[in-house]
CSV table of C-alpha atoms in Angstrom, one decimal:
chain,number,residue,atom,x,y,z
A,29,UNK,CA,9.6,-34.5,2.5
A,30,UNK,CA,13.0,-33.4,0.8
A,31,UNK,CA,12.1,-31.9,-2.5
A,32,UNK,CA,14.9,-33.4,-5.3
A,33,UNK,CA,16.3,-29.6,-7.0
A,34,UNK,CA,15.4,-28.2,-3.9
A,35,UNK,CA,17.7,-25.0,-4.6
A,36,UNK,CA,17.2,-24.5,-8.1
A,37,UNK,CA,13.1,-24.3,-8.2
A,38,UNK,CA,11.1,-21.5,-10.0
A,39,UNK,CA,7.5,-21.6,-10.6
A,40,UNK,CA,5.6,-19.8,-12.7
A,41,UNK,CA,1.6,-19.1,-12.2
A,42,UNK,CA,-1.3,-17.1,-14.0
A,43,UNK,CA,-4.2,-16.0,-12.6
A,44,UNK,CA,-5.0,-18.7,-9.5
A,45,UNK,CA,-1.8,-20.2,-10.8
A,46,UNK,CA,0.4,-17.3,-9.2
A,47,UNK,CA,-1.9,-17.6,-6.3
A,48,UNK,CA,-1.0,-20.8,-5.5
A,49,UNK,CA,2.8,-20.2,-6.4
A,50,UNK,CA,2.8,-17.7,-3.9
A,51,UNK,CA,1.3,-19.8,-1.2
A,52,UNK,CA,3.3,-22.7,-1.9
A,53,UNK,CA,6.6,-20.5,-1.9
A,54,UNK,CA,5.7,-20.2,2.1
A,55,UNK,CA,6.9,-24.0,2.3
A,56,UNK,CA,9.6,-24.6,-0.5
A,57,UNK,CA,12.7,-22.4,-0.9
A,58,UNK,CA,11.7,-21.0,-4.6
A,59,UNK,CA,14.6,-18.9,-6.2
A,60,UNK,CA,12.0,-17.3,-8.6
A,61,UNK,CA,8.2,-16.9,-9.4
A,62,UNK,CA,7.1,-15.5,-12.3
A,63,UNK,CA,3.1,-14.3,-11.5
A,64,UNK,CA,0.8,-13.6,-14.8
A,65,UNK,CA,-2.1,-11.1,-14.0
A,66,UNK,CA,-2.0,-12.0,-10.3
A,67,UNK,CA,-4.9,-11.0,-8.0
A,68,UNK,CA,-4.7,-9.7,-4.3
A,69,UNK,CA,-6.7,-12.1,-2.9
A,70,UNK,CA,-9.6,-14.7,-3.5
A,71,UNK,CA,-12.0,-12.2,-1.7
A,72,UNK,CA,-10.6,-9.1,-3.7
A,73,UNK,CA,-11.8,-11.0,-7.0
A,74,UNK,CA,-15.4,-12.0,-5.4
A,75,UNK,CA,-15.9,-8.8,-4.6
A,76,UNK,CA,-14.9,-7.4,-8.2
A,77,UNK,CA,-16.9,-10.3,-9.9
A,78,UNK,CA,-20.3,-10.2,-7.6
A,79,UNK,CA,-20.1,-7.6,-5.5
A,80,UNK,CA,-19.5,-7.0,-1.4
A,81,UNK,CA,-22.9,-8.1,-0.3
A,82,UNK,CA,-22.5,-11.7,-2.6
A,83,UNK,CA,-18.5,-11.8,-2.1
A,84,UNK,CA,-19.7,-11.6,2.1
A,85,UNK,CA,-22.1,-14.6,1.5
A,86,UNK,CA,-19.8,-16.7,-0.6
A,87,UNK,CA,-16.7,-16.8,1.5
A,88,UNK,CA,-17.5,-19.1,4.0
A,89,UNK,CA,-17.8,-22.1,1.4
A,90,UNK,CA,-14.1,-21.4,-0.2
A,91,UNK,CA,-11.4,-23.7,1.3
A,92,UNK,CA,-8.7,-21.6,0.1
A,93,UNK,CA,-8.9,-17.8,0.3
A,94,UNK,CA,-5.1,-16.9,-1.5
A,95,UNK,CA,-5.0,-13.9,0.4
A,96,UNK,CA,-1.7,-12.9,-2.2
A,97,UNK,CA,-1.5,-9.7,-1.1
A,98,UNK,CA,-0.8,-10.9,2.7
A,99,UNK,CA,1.0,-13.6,1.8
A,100,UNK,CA,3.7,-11.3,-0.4
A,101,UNK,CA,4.7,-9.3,2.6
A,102,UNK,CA,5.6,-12.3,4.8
A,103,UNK,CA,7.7,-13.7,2.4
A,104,UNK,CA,9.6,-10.6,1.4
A,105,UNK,CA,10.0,-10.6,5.3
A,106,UNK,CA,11.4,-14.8,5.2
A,107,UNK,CA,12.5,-15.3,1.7
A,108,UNK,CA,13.7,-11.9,0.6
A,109,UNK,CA,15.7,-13.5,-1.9
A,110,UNK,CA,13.2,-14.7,-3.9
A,111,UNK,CA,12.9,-12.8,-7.2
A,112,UNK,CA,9.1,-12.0,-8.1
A,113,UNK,CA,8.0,-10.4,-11.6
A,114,UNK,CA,4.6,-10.2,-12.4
A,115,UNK,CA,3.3,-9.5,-15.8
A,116,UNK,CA,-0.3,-7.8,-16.4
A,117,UNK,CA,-1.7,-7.2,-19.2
A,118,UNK,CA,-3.4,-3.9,-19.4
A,119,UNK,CA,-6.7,-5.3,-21.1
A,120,UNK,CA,-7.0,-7.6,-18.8
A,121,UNK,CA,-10.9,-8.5,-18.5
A,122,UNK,CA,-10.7,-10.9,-15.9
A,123,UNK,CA,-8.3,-9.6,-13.1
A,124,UNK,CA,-8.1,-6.4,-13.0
A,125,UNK,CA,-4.5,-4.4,-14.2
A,126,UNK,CA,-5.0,-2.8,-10.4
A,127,UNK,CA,-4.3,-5.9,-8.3
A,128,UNK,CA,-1.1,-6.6,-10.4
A,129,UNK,CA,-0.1,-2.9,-9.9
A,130,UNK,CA,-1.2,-2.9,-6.3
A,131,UNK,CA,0.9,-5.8,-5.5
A,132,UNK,CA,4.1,-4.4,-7.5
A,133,UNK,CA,3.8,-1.2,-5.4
A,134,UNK,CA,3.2,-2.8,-2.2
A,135,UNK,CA,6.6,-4.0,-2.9
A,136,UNK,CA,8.4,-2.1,-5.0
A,137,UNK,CA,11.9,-2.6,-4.2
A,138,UNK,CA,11.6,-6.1,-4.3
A,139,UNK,CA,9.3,-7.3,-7.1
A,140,UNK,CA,9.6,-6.3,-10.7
A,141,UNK,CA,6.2,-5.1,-12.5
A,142,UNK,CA,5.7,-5.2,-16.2
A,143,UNK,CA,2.4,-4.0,-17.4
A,144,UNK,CA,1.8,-5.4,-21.3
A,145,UNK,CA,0.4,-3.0,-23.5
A,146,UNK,CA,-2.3,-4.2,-25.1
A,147,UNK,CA,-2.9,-7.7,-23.7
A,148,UNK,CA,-5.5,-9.2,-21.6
A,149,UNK,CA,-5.5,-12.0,-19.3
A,150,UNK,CA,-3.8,-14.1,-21.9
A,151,UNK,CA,-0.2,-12.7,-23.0
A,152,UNK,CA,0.2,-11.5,-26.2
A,153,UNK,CA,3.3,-12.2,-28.4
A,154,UNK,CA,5.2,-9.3,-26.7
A,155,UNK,CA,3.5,-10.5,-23.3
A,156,UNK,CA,5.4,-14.2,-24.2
A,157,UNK,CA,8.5,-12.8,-25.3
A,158,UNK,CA,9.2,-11.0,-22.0
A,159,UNK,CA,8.3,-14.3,-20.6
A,160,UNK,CA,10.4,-16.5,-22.8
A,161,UNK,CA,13.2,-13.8,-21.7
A,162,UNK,CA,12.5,-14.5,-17.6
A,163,UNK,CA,12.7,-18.2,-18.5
A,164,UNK,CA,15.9,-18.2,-20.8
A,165,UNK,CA,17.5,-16.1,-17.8
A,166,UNK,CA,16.5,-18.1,-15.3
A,167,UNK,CA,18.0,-21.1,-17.1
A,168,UNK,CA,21.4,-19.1,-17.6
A,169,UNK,CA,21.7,-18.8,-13.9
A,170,UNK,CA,20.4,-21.7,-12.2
A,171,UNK,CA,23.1,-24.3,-11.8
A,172,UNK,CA,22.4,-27.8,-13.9
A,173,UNK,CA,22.2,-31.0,-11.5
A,174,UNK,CA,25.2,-33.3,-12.7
């Protein structure tokens, strides 16, 4: 199927949200993705959550693993010109500030990392700002359909 906008598409995902803006960027020709307090994978998080033993027992019955981490390196390899920031707050409760961090070094010439003082798995104002930033950027440079 032939996306409409098909050169001038930019997603932007939190949490399972940049997961599956990630994976989807495998099959679409994103320009940019914008990932809020990514994780490394859907078996990373189990393991965080309930532990290796329960994370082992549980991942048979998940259809869709979002191994992030993974996926990353093969697109930097096929879409290289994608431009990936990821925002983490440092509070974060939920995913930990370590996947963000791990998946901003894993690529470090190639994705741009901004770790948010004080905010958790939801942005704070100066979490939203930065993003509101991305956006109004993204909008400068992306060429309006006429």
């Amino acid at each position: 199927k032939t996306l409409p906008y098909k050169k001038n598409l930019h997603m932007i995902g939190q949490s399972l949200g940049a997961a599956v803006a990630v994976d989807t960027a495998e099959s679409i020709n994103a320009q940019t993705i914008v990932m809020i307090s990514p994780f490394t994978s859907i078996k990373a998080m189990a393991t965080e959550i309930i532990g290796p033993v329960w994370s082992w027992l549980l991942l048979p019955f998940l259809q869709d693993r979002y191994p992030t981490q993974t996926t990353l390196k093969t697109l930097e390899k096929t879409q290289p010109h994608i431009k990936i920031t990821i925002l983490h707050g440092n509070e974060d409760k939920i995913v930990p500030v370590t996947m963000g961090r791990r998946l901003a070094l894993d690529h470090k010439d190639w994705i741009t990392y901004d770790e948010i003082e004080g905010a958790g798995h939801e942005l704070n104002t100066e979490g939203l700002v930065k993003l509101t930033k991305i956006i109004s950027k993204v909008c400068q440079t992306t060429p309006s359909k006429k």
